[in-house]
Short mmCIF file of C-alpha atoms and ligand atoms in Angstrom, two decimals:
data_model
loop_
_atom_site.label_atom_id
_atom_site.label_comp_id
_atom_site.label_asym_id
_atom_site.label_seq_id
_atom_site.Cartn_x
_atom_site.Cartn_y
_atom_site.Cartn_z
CA MET A 1 263.82 -23.61 -30.48
CA PHE A 2 265.21 -26.46 -28.22
CA SER A 3 267.89 -25.86 -25.59
CA LYS A 4 271.14 -27.78 -25.92
CA ASN A 5 270.45 -29.33 -22.60
CA LEU A 6 267.17 -30.62 -23.70
CA LEU A 7 268.67 -32.21 -26.82
CA LYS A 8 271.04 -34.35 -24.92
CA LEU A 9 268.72 -35.92 -22.50
CA GLU A 10 267.82 -39.55 -22.46
CA PRO A 11 264.85 -39.77 -20.10
CA TYR A 12 263.99 -42.52 -17.68
CA THR A 13 261.56 -45.06 -19.13
CA PRO A 14 259.06 -45.84 -16.31
CA GLY A 15 257.40 -49.33 -16.33
CA GLU A 16 254.13 -49.87 -18.14
CA GLN A 17 251.03 -48.40 -16.84
CA PRO A 18 248.44 -49.98 -19.25
CA GLN A 19 245.08 -48.04 -19.18
CA ASP A 20 243.17 -50.41 -21.37
CA LYS A 21 243.00 -54.14 -20.15
CA SER A 22 243.55 -55.26 -16.68
CA TYR A 23 246.68 -57.08 -16.04
CA ILE A 24 248.10 -58.59 -12.86
CA LYS A 25 250.63 -55.87 -12.44
CA LEU A 26 253.86 -57.32 -11.03
CA ASN A 27 255.99 -54.63 -12.90
CA THR A 28 256.44 -51.47 -10.94
CA ASN A 29 256.84 -52.47 -7.42
CA GLU A 30 253.52 -50.96 -6.36
CA ASN A 31 252.11 -52.29 -3.09
CA PRO A 32 249.12 -54.67 -4.01
CA TYR A 33 247.05 -53.58 -1.01
CA PRO A 34 245.22 -50.37 -0.75
CA PRO A 35 246.55 -47.45 1.48
CA SER A 36 245.43 -47.37 5.33
CA PRO A 37 241.86 -47.24 5.94
CA LYS A 38 242.54 -44.10 7.84
CA VAL A 39 243.55 -42.58 4.42
CA GLU A 40 240.07 -43.51 2.99
CA ASN A 41 238.32 -41.84 5.99
CA LEU A 42 240.30 -38.94 5.48
CA LEU A 43 239.39 -38.54 1.71
CA LYS A 44 235.59 -38.95 2.35
CA GLY A 45 235.97 -35.88 4.82
CA ILE A 46 238.15 -33.52 2.65
CA ASP A 47 237.29 -29.99 3.20
CA ILE A 48 236.77 -28.59 -0.48
CA ASN A 49 236.88 -25.17 0.85
CA ARG A 50 240.51 -25.54 1.63
CA LEU A 51 241.68 -26.35 -1.91
CA ASN A 52 241.48 -22.65 -3.01
CA LEU A 53 244.54 -21.93 -0.84
CA TYR A 54 248.10 -23.08 -1.48
CA PRO A 55 249.34 -26.00 0.75
CA ASP A 56 251.70 -25.39 3.63
CA PRO A 57 255.25 -25.24 1.54
CA ASN A 58 257.05 -26.89 4.46
CA SER A 59 254.54 -29.85 4.96
CA THR A 60 255.06 -28.95 8.78
CA GLU A 61 252.54 -31.57 10.08
CA LEU A 62 253.87 -34.36 7.98
CA VAL A 63 257.47 -33.51 8.73
CA ASN A 64 256.68 -33.49 12.48
CA ARG A 65 255.00 -36.99 12.07
CA ILE A 66 257.89 -38.38 10.14
CA ALA A 67 260.26 -37.00 12.75
CA ASP A 68 258.34 -38.78 15.58
CA ASN A 69 258.15 -41.83 13.64
CA TYR A 70 262.06 -41.99 13.37
CA ARG A 71 262.73 -40.43 16.59
CA VAL A 72 264.73 -37.62 14.96
CA THR A 73 263.97 -33.90 15.19
CA PRO A 74 261.95 -31.94 12.53
CA ASP A 75 265.10 -30.29 11.09
CA ASN A 76 266.46 -33.60 10.14
CA VAL A 77 263.44 -34.15 7.79
CA PHE A 78 262.55 -32.97 4.34
CA VAL A 79 259.45 -33.90 2.38
CA GLY A 80 258.98 -33.92 -1.43
CA ASN A 81 256.67 -34.97 -4.26
CA GLY A 82 257.79 -38.56 -4.46
CA SER A 83 261.33 -39.58 -3.64
CA ASP A 84 262.27 -39.09 -7.34
CA GLU A 85 261.87 -35.34 -6.86
CA ILE A 86 264.08 -35.46 -3.69
CA LEU A 87 266.74 -37.53 -5.53
CA SER A 88 266.74 -34.83 -8.25
CA LEU A 89 267.12 -31.92 -5.77
CA ALA A 90 269.83 -33.89 -3.88
CA PHE A 91 271.74 -34.52 -7.23
CA TYR A 92 271.50 -30.70 -7.91
CA SER A 93 272.54 -29.76 -4.30
CA PHE A 94 275.29 -32.13 -3.43
CA PHE A 95 277.08 -33.38 -6.61
CA ASP A 96 279.56 -30.97 -8.16
CA LYS A 97 281.05 -31.52 -11.57
CA ASN A 98 284.25 -30.06 -10.49
CA ASN A 99 284.85 -32.63 -7.89
CA GLY A 100 284.92 -35.64 -10.00
CA SER A 101 282.39 -38.32 -10.97
CA VAL A 102 279.14 -39.53 -9.02
CA LEU A 103 279.78 -43.07 -8.24
CA PHE A 104 277.01 -45.58 -8.11
CA PRO A 105 276.82 -49.36 -8.89
CA ASN A 106 276.80 -50.67 -12.40
CA PHE A 107 273.39 -52.26 -12.07
CA THR A 108 271.00 -50.02 -10.10
CA TYR A 109 268.20 -47.79 -10.26
CA SER A 110 268.30 -46.41 -13.86
CA PHE A 111 267.15 -43.08 -12.85
CA TYR A 112 270.66 -42.01 -11.57
CA PRO A 113 272.31 -41.72 -14.84
CA VAL A 114 269.39 -39.73 -16.09
CA TYR A 115 269.75 -37.08 -13.31
CA CYS A 116 273.48 -36.77 -14.15
CA SER A 117 272.71 -35.91 -17.65
CA PHE A 118 269.94 -33.42 -16.53
CA TYR A 119 272.51 -31.59 -14.35
CA SER A 120 275.64 -32.22 -16.64
CA LEU A 121 277.41 -34.31 -13.98
CA ASN A 122 280.03 -37.11 -14.90
CA TYR A 123 279.28 -40.49 -13.40
CA LYS A 124 281.17 -43.83 -12.87
CA GLU A 125 279.50 -47.01 -12.57
CA ILE A 126 281.21 -49.40 -10.01
CA ALA A 127 280.97 -52.94 -11.00
CA LEU A 128 278.92 -55.25 -8.83
CA ASN A 129 280.31 -58.65 -7.29
CA GLU A 130 279.32 -61.83 -9.13
CA ASP A 131 276.59 -62.51 -6.44
CA PHE A 132 275.24 -58.97 -7.19
CA SER A 133 276.43 -57.60 -3.96
CA ILE A 134 277.93 -54.09 -3.90
CA ASP A 135 281.82 -54.15 -3.87
CA PHE A 136 282.39 -51.31 -1.30
CA SER A 137 286.25 -51.69 -1.37
CA LYS A 138 286.11 -50.42 -5.04
CA PHE A 139 284.15 -47.36 -3.98
CA ALA A 140 286.60 -46.82 -1.03
CA LYS A 141 289.44 -46.84 -3.68
CA GLU A 142 288.06 -44.03 -5.79
CA LYS A 143 290.17 -40.89 -4.85
CA LYS A 144 288.44 -38.08 -6.75
CA TYR A 145 284.57 -38.33 -6.67
CA SER A 146 281.70 -36.08 -6.27
CA GLY A 147 279.46 -38.12 -4.16
CA ILE A 148 278.19 -41.83 -3.93
CA ILE A 149 274.58 -43.07 -4.24
CA PHE A 150 272.96 -46.55 -4.22
CA PRO A 151 269.68 -48.03 -3.15
CA ASN A 152 269.61 -50.48 -0.24
CA PRO A 153 268.19 -53.02 -0.93
CA ASN A 154 269.60 -52.51 -4.68
CA ALA A 155 267.14 -52.18 -7.41
CA PRO A 156 266.53 -54.26 -9.58
CA THR A 157 268.56 -57.03 -7.70
CA GLY A 158 266.72 -56.80 -4.25
CA LYS A 159 270.10 -57.51 -2.63
CA VAL A 160 270.61 -56.01 0.77
CA GLU A 161 273.91 -54.57 2.21
CA LEU A 162 274.78 -54.68 5.90
CA LYS A 163 274.55 -51.66 7.67
CA SER A 164 277.90 -52.42 9.26
CA ASP A 165 279.55 -52.24 5.67
CA ILE A 166 277.64 -48.95 5.01
CA LYS A 167 279.17 -47.53 8.17
CA LYS A 168 282.72 -48.67 6.99
CA LEU A 169 282.09 -47.03 3.52
CA LEU A 170 281.09 -43.81 5.42
CA LYS A 171 284.32 -43.79 7.53
CA SER A 172 286.30 -44.34 4.39
CA MET A 173 284.71 -41.14 2.72
CA ARG A 174 285.77 -37.64 2.83
CA SER A 175 283.27 -35.78 5.25
CA ASP A 176 282.84 -33.11 2.62
CA ARG A 177 281.35 -35.65 0.24
CA VAL A 178 277.73 -37.04 0.24
CA LEU A 179 276.37 -40.53 0.45
CA ILE A 180 272.82 -40.78 -0.54
CA LEU A 181 271.17 -43.95 0.59
CA ASP A 182 268.04 -44.73 -1.23
CA GLU A 183 265.97 -46.81 1.28
CA ALA A 184 262.83 -47.10 -1.14
CA TYR A 185 262.35 -50.75 -0.09
CA VAL A 186 264.05 -50.91 3.34
CA ASP A 187 260.86 -51.48 5.01
CA PHE A 188 260.66 -54.96 3.47
CA CYS A 189 263.88 -56.01 5.21
CA ASP A 190 265.22 -55.59 8.62
CA GLU A 191 267.98 -53.01 8.70
CA SER A 192 267.50 -49.28 7.92
CA SER A 193 270.59 -47.09 8.35
CA VAL A 194 268.56 -43.97 9.79
CA ASP A 195 270.45 -44.05 13.24
CA LEU A 196 273.65 -43.40 11.39
CA ILE A 197 272.60 -39.94 10.34
CA ASP A 198 273.58 -38.68 13.94
CA GLU A 199 277.01 -39.84 13.46
CA PHE A 200 277.63 -38.92 9.84
CA GLU A 201 276.70 -35.49 8.83
CA ASN A 202 277.16 -36.26 5.11
CA LEU A 203 274.69 -39.11 4.97
CA LEU A 204 271.37 -38.48 3.34
CA ILE A 205 268.73 -41.15 3.53
CA ILE A 206 265.89 -40.83 1.00
CA LYS A 207 262.36 -42.76 1.68
CA THR A 208 258.98 -42.89 0.08
CA PHE A 209 255.30 -43.61 0.90
CA SER A 210 255.07 -45.16 -2.64
CA LYS A 211 256.08 -48.75 -1.70
CA SER A 212 255.59 -49.89 1.81
CA ARG A 213 252.77 -47.43 2.40
CA SER A 214 250.70 -47.98 -0.68
CA LEU A 215 250.49 -44.37 -1.80
CA ALA A 216 252.43 -44.56 -5.12
CA GLY A 217 249.52 -42.26 -6.49
CA ALA A 218 249.92 -39.59 -3.98
CA ARG A 219 253.63 -38.96 -4.64
CA VAL A 220 255.07 -38.41 -1.17
CA GLY A 221 258.70 -38.96 -0.40
CA TYR A 222 261.06 -37.79 2.36
CA ALA A 223 264.56 -37.51 3.11
CA LEU A 224 266.48 -37.88 6.76
CA GLY A 225 269.88 -36.28 7.44
CA ASP A 226 271.82 -33.62 9.12
CA PRO A 227 270.01 -30.22 9.41
CA LYS A 228 272.63 -28.66 7.03
CA LEU A 229 271.56 -31.21 4.11
CA ILE A 230 267.90 -30.60 4.84
CA LYS A 231 268.36 -26.87 4.69
CA ALA A 232 270.24 -27.27 1.18
CA LEU A 233 267.50 -29.24 -0.14
CA THR A 234 264.96 -26.61 1.00
CA THR A 235 266.84 -23.95 -0.51
CA ALA A 236 266.98 -25.93 -3.95
CA LYS A 237 263.29 -26.66 -3.77
CA ASN A 238 262.39 -23.17 -3.13
CA SER A 239 264.46 -22.21 -6.06
CA PHE A 240 262.34 -24.44 -8.22
CA ASN A 241 258.72 -24.78 -6.75
CA SER A 242 257.88 -23.88 -3.27
CA TYR A 243 254.53 -25.95 -3.33
CA THR A 244 255.68 -29.44 -4.36
CA VAL A 245 253.41 -31.39 -2.17
CA ASN A 246 249.69 -30.80 -2.44
CA TYR A 247 247.44 -30.26 0.41
CA ILE A 248 245.62 -33.66 0.18
CA SER A 249 248.85 -35.65 -0.30
CA GLN A 250 250.29 -34.07 2.93
CA LEU A 251 247.08 -35.07 4.76
CA MET A 252 247.31 -38.67 3.20
CA GLY A 253 250.92 -39.02 4.30
CA ILE A 254 249.89 -37.97 7.97
CA GLU A 255 247.24 -40.71 8.02
CA ALA A 256 249.37 -43.18 6.58
CA ILE A 257 252.40 -42.86 8.86
CA LYS A 258 249.96 -42.81 11.93
CA ASP A 259 248.67 -46.17 11.24
CA VAL A 260 251.55 -48.36 12.33
CA LEU A 261 249.41 -51.48 12.94
CA TYR A 262 248.13 -51.57 9.36
CA PHE A 263 251.59 -50.80 7.86
CA ASN A 264 253.23 -53.74 9.93
CA ASP A 265 250.50 -55.87 8.76
CA CYS A 266 250.86 -55.19 5.02
CA VAL A 267 254.72 -55.40 5.05
CA LYS A 268 254.42 -58.88 6.78
CA LYS A 269 251.94 -60.19 4.24
CA ILE A 270 254.19 -58.98 1.31
CA LYS A 271 257.33 -60.64 3.12
CA ASP A 272 255.39 -63.87 3.54
CA THR A 273 254.24 -63.93 -0.04
CA ARG A 274 257.77 -63.07 -1.23
CA GLU A 275 259.02 -66.26 0.71
CA PHE A 276 256.28 -68.36 -0.65
CA THR A 277 257.09 -67.19 -4.22
CA ILE A 278 260.91 -67.72 -3.86
CA LYS A 279 260.23 -71.35 -2.68
CA GLU A 280 257.90 -72.27 -5.43
CA LEU A 281 260.20 -70.82 -8.09
CA LYS A 282 263.03 -72.56 -6.74
CA LEU A 283 261.28 -75.73 -6.93
CA LEU A 284 260.76 -75.01 -10.66
CA GLY A 285 264.54 -74.73 -10.99
CA TRP A 286 264.71 -70.70 -11.16
CA ASP A 287 267.55 -68.97 -9.82
CA ILE A 288 266.64 -66.18 -7.48
CA ILE A 289 268.79 -63.51 -5.85
CA PRO A 290 268.04 -63.27 -2.05
CA SER A 291 265.77 -60.39 -1.78
CA GLY A 292 265.04 -57.76 1.08
CA ALA A 293 262.61 -55.88 -1.23
CA ASN A 294 258.92 -56.24 -2.30
CA PHE A 295 260.26 -57.72 -5.60
CA ILE A 296 262.60 -60.42 -6.77
CA PHE A 297 264.95 -60.67 -9.62
CA ALA A 298 264.53 -64.12 -11.03
CA LYS A 299 266.05 -66.34 -13.77
CA HIS A 300 264.32 -69.15 -15.46
CA PRO A 301 266.47 -72.21 -16.13
CA LYS A 302 266.36 -72.00 -19.85
CA LEU A 303 264.30 -69.03 -20.95
CA SER A 304 265.71 -65.64 -21.40
CA GLY A 305 264.16 -62.45 -19.47
CA GLU A 306 262.54 -61.06 -22.67
CA LYS A 307 260.92 -64.44 -23.48
CA ILE A 308 259.56 -64.67 -19.87
CA TYR A 309 258.14 -61.29 -20.00
CA THR A 310 256.38 -61.81 -23.25
CA MET A 311 255.00 -65.28 -22.35
CA LEU A 312 253.60 -63.73 -18.96
CA LYS A 313 252.24 -60.74 -20.80
CA GLU A 314 250.22 -62.93 -23.07
CA LYS A 315 248.83 -64.51 -19.94
CA GLY A 316 247.72 -61.16 -18.45
CA ILE A 317 250.60 -60.84 -16.09
CA LEU A 318 253.13 -57.79 -16.51
CA VAL A 319 256.73 -58.12 -15.14
CA ARG A 320 259.70 -55.92 -15.70
CA PHE A 321 262.35 -56.94 -18.22
CA PHE A 322 265.72 -55.10 -18.48
CA ASP A 323 267.48 -55.20 -21.91
CA LYS A 324 271.10 -54.67 -20.64
CA GLU A 325 273.91 -57.14 -20.24
CA ILE A 326 273.46 -59.73 -17.64
CA LEU A 327 270.32 -58.25 -16.52
CA ASN A 328 268.43 -59.58 -19.62
CA GLN A 329 268.68 -63.22 -18.11
CA ARG A 330 266.12 -62.17 -15.77
CA VAL A 331 262.80 -60.64 -15.02
CA ARG A 332 262.05 -58.40 -12.05
CA ILE A 333 258.69 -59.65 -10.42
CA SER A 334 256.95 -57.32 -8.07
CA ILE A 335 255.35 -59.29 -5.12
CA GLY A 336 251.56 -58.86 -5.31
CA LYS A 337 248.76 -60.39 -3.06
CA GLN A 338 249.06 -64.05 -2.24
CA GLU A 339 246.43 -65.13 -4.64
CA ASP A 340 248.13 -63.22 -7.58
CA MET A 341 251.31 -64.92 -6.79
CA GLU A 342 249.57 -68.42 -6.73
CA LYS A 343 248.17 -67.65 -10.24
CA PHE A 344 251.56 -66.46 -11.35
CA ILE A 345 253.22 -69.58 -10.00
CA SER A 346 250.28 -71.90 -11.83
CA ILE A 347 251.18 -70.09 -15.10
CA VAL A 348 254.75 -70.33 -14.98
CA LYS A 349 254.49 -74.17 -14.22
CA ASP A 350 253.63 -74.62 -17.83
CA PHE A 351 256.64 -72.81 -19.19
C1 LIG B 401 260.38 -46.69 -6.69
C2 LIG B 401 261.72 -45.93 -6.41
C3 LIG B 401 261.87 -44.70 -6.16
C4 LIG B 401 260.77 -43.70 -6.38
O1 LIG B 401 259.96 -43.53 -5.50
P1 LIG B 401 258.93 -42.33 -5.56
O2 LIG B 401 258.72 -41.91 -4.19
O3 LIG B 401 257.52 -42.96 -5.98
O4 LIG B 401 259.17 -41.35 -6.49
C5 LIG B 401 263.27 -44.30 -5.69
N1 LIG B 401 264.25 -45.09 -5.78
C6 LIG B 401 264.07 -46.42 -6.06
C7 LIG B 401 265.42 -47.19 -6.07
C8 LIG B 401 262.83 -46.96 -6.32
O5 LIG B 401 262.68 -48.24 -6.75
#
């Protein structure tokens, strides 16, 4: 009854989304602030009579807005149902088993190996440096590889890699191998690599409305890259489902990306609260990896990650714990509103 492909799958485990009691949710890197008020106005005025029709399969208006925002042309832009969907299409489109393994860091977004199993791709994990930075020289040494992917900032560490180092890696790569840069969190640090897409036609950058634009519930992501890469994603998408992004989500994305002031204000608040949280935890003796994301990866001076996770959950605060090698010493704490983080700090003071 079940296909061989299905039986070998080990699916991704998303962070808890408890539906019963209300927690302070610091576990899935959602934005603690609501989306732009422009999104709210839009939803109040939605034309129900439009919902009997299929949405624009190409998300044309949203693509145009995104292109304007990054000063690229619409044929550099692909829109999908969350960036997870675009990642999946990209693994399908650009990585080929016959070319060797897909390369990614040993500690990174745990969905990457899942896509590899979904598409029967081999992968090779490249060890991070001791300070959790990515060792690009190890990537450059690999002679046979199907492609490379990593997030910048990395997850769950929050560590930022310099654009100059990414450029060096691209220069060392074969031009017929794609580098996918997952910039889900890049708005919380200073350096996006989007301008490199003109120079490197094998660079695909994937971004999302879920984190910095407070629209995780709307499922909108996008990719920026050379028109050839965008066209490949479109071919893959239209061989799977032409209408991935629903009518209302397309409109929400348009409103969110128009509201630059609100976006800048939210991002600034989160960065300020991140620095506050890091400062307070350091005073309590925690070790924090420098973070350019809307989360921090933090280690208590004595207690294990699992212990901290359990103690916080009892107090009504959810964080994320990863039961894997050195990661299990730490917890990943998403940055909430300032008052949430003050409460969090006052609770961990008692640990
Ligand atoms: C959250 C996240 C995504 C997925 O974002 P969606 O657009 O909500 O699917 C992709 N990559 C990384 C590294 C993430 O943390």
